Every structure is written in structure tokens, then in C-alpha cells.
Amino acid sequence: MLLDALLATLHHLAVFGLVAMLIAELVLLDCVPTGQRLRLLARLDATYGALALVVIVAGALRLAFGAKGWAFYLHNPFFWMKLGAFALVGVLSVRPTRTVLRWRRQSTLPDALAVHALRPWLLAQLGLLALMPLLAALMARGLGH
């Protein structure tokens, strides 16, 4: 039970970190970033990627070693919806990450239109992440079995 609680805590803290990184990126994209803000944006995005990996690893460890075990999740549609939503978050994160990396390589700063174009991508990720607690709660209560 202790391992299950520790894995659940790590999993949830990593998800909270993802949300924090996205909000911080949105704040930085509120205006055209300076060179220093662009470097910070790239660091935040890299941290976001690392936290996503922690979410995946902690989640996989919960499946393998958690109290409920893999069998509980295998046939639960809310588990698969949650996994699918998280995968979609990952897909939606590709464009902002590639854009920020391209901006870092360029010698000029992006214009306001390019900066503003990234915001919907981040907001869509936040929206999907906001759906996760509902799917997790439905799943944890065995609904869908």
C-alpha cells in the first residue's frame, strides 16, 4: 500500500507540474519574448517534457505494482479515455516545442503573430489535462466495468 501511495503521489505531482509549466509558458507568450524570456520558455518546455515522462513512468509503475493491478484498468473505458487524452496532449505539444526550438536557433525574435499562434495549442493541452481528474475519478471508482 505504501508503494501505491508513493507512486500515486509522484504521478499526481508530475501532472500538477505539467499544468504549472503550461501556465508559465502561457504567461511568457503573453507578449513577444525577449532573448532571455525565450531561453526561459525553452527551459520550461524542456521541463514540461521531462514531467510528461515522469507521468508516464509513474503511471506505468502504478499499473505494474499498484494496489489495483493491471487487470483493474485493462477493461475500463475511462482508463483508455484518460490514456487517449494524455496521448493527444502529447501530440498537441509537438508544434509548440518545435516552434520554440526553431525560435531559439534563429538570430531574430519571433513576431507577435507567431507568438500568439502558439497560445491555442497550449490552451488545448490545458483543457485536456483539466479533463483528467474526472476520468481518473470515474476510473478509480470502477465505473465502466
Coordinates of C-alpha atoms in Angstrom, one line a residue:
M1 CA 0.0 0.0 0.0
L2 CA 2.8 2.4 0.7
L3 CA 4.4 1.9 -2.7
D4 CA 0.9 2.5 -4.3
A5 CA 0.5 5.8 -2.3
L6 CA 4.0 6.9 -3.2
L7 CA 3.5 6.2 -6.9
A8 CA 0.1 7.9 -6.9
T9 CA 1.7 11.0 -5.2
L10 CA 4.5 11.1 -7.8
H11 CA 2.1 10.7 -10.6
H12 CA -0.2 13.5 -9.4
L13 CA 2.6 15.9 -8.6
A14 CA 4.0 15.4 -12.1
V15 CA 0.6 16.2 -13.6
F16 CA 0.4 19.3 -11.4
G17 CA 3.8 20.2 -12.7
L18 CA 2.6 19.9 -16.3
V19 CA -0.2 22.3 -15.6
A20 CA 2.2 24.7 -13.9
M21 CA 4.6 24.6 -16.9
L22 CA 1.8 25.2 -19.4
I23 CA 0.5 28.2 -17.4
A24 CA 4.0 29.6 -17.1
E25 CA 4.5 29.2 -20.9
L26 CA 1.2 31.0 -21.5
V27 CA 2.3 33.9 -19.3
L28 CA 5.6 34.2 -21.2
L29 CA 3.7 34.1 -24.5
D30 CA 1.5 37.0 -23.5
C31 CA 3.9 39.3 -25.3
V32 CA 6.8 38.9 -27.8
P33 CA 9.6 37.3 -25.7
T34 CA 13.0 38.9 -25.3
G35 CA 16.0 36.7 -25.8
Q36 CA 16.1 36.0 -22.0
R37 CA 12.4 35.1 -22.0
L38 CA 12.8 32.9 -25.0
R39 CA 15.6 30.9 -23.2
L40 CA 13.2 30.6 -20.2
L41 CA 10.4 29.5 -22.4
A42 CA 12.7 26.8 -23.9
R43 CA 13.7 25.6 -20.3
L44 CA 10.0 25.5 -19.3
D45 CA 9.2 23.5 -22.3
A46 CA 12.0 21.0 -21.6
T47 CA 10.8 20.7 -18.0
Y48 CA 7.3 20.1 -19.4
G49 CA 8.7 17.2 -21.5
A50 CA 10.6 15.7 -18.5
L51 CA 7.5 15.9 -16.3
A52 CA 5.4 14.2 -19.0
L53 CA 7.9 11.4 -18.9
V54 CA 7.6 11.2 -15.1
V55 CA 3.8 11.0 -15.5
I56 CA 4.1 8.1 -18.0
V57 CA 6.7 6.2 -15.9
A58 CA 4.9 6.7 -12.6
G59 CA 1.6 5.7 -14.3
A60 CA 3.2 2.5 -15.8
L61 CA 4.6 1.6 -12.4
R62 CA 1.2 2.1 -10.8
L63 CA -0.2 -0.4 -13.4
A64 CA 2.5 -2.9 -12.7
F65 CA 3.0 -2.5 -8.9
G66 CA 0.0 -0.5 -7.6
A67 CA -2.8 -1.8 -5.4
K68 CA -5.3 -2.3 -8.1
G69 CA -3.1 -4.0 -10.7
W70 CA -3.3 -4.1 -14.5
A71 CA -6.5 -6.2 -14.6
F72 CA -8.5 -3.4 -13.0
Y73 CA -7.6 -1.0 -15.8
L74 CA -7.5 -3.3 -18.8
H75 CA -11.2 -3.3 -19.5
N76 CA -12.1 0.2 -18.1
P77 CA -13.1 2.6 -20.8
F78 CA -12.3 5.6 -18.6
F79 CA -8.7 4.4 -18.3
W80 CA -8.4 4.3 -22.1
M81 CA -10.1 7.7 -22.5
K82 CA -7.6 9.1 -20.0
L83 CA -4.7 7.5 -21.8
G84 CA -6.0 8.7 -25.1
A85 CA -6.5 12.3 -23.8
F86 CA -2.9 12.2 -22.4
A87 CA -1.6 11.0 -25.8
L88 CA -3.5 13.8 -27.5
V89 CA -1.8 16.3 -25.1
G90 CA 1.5 14.8 -26.2
V91 CA 0.6 15.3 -29.9
L92 CA -0.6 18.9 -29.3
S93 CA 2.7 19.7 -27.5
V94 CA 4.8 18.9 -30.6
R95 CA 4.1 22.0 -32.5
P96 CA 4.9 24.5 -29.6
T97 CA 8.0 22.6 -28.8
R98 CA 9.3 22.6 -32.4
T99 CA 8.4 26.3 -32.7
V100 CA 10.2 27.3 -29.6
L101 CA 13.3 25.2 -30.6
R102 CA 13.2 26.9 -34.0
W103 CA 13.0 30.4 -32.4
R104 CA 16.0 29.5 -30.2
R105 CA 18.1 28.6 -33.3
Q106 CA 17.1 31.8 -35.2
S107 CA 19.0 35.0 -34.7
T108 CA 15.8 37.2 -34.7
L109 CA 13.0 37.1 -32.2
P110 CA 9.5 35.9 -33.3
D111 CA 6.8 38.5 -34.1
A112 CA 3.6 38.9 -32.2
L113 CA 1.5 36.9 -34.6
A114 CA 3.8 33.9 -34.3
V115 CA 3.8 34.1 -30.6
H116 CA 0.0 34.5 -30.4
A117 CA -0.4 31.5 -32.7
L118 CA 1.1 29.1 -30.1
R119 CA -1.4 30.1 -27.3
P120 CA -4.3 27.9 -28.6
W121 CA -2.1 24.9 -28.7
L122 CA -1.2 25.4 -25.0
L123 CA -4.8 26.1 -24.1
A124 CA -6.0 22.9 -25.8
Q125 CA -3.4 20.9 -23.7
L126 CA -4.7 22.6 -20.5
G127 CA -8.2 21.8 -21.4
L128 CA -7.4 18.1 -21.9
L129 CA -5.4 18.0 -18.7
A130 CA -8.4 19.5 -16.9
L131 CA -10.5 16.5 -18.1
M132 CA -8.1 14.1 -16.5
P133 CA -9.3 14.3 -12.9
L134 CA -12.8 13.5 -13.9
L135 CA -11.7 10.5 -16.0
A136 CA -9.4 9.4 -13.1
A137 CA -12.2 9.7 -10.6
L138 CA -14.6 7.7 -12.7
M139 CA -12.0 5.1 -13.3
A140 CA -10.9 4.8 -9.7
R141 CA -14.5 4.1 -8.6
G142 CA -14.7 1.2 -11.0
L143 CA -17.3 2.9 -13.3
G144 CA -17.2 1.4 -16.8
H145 CA -16.6 -2.2 -15.6

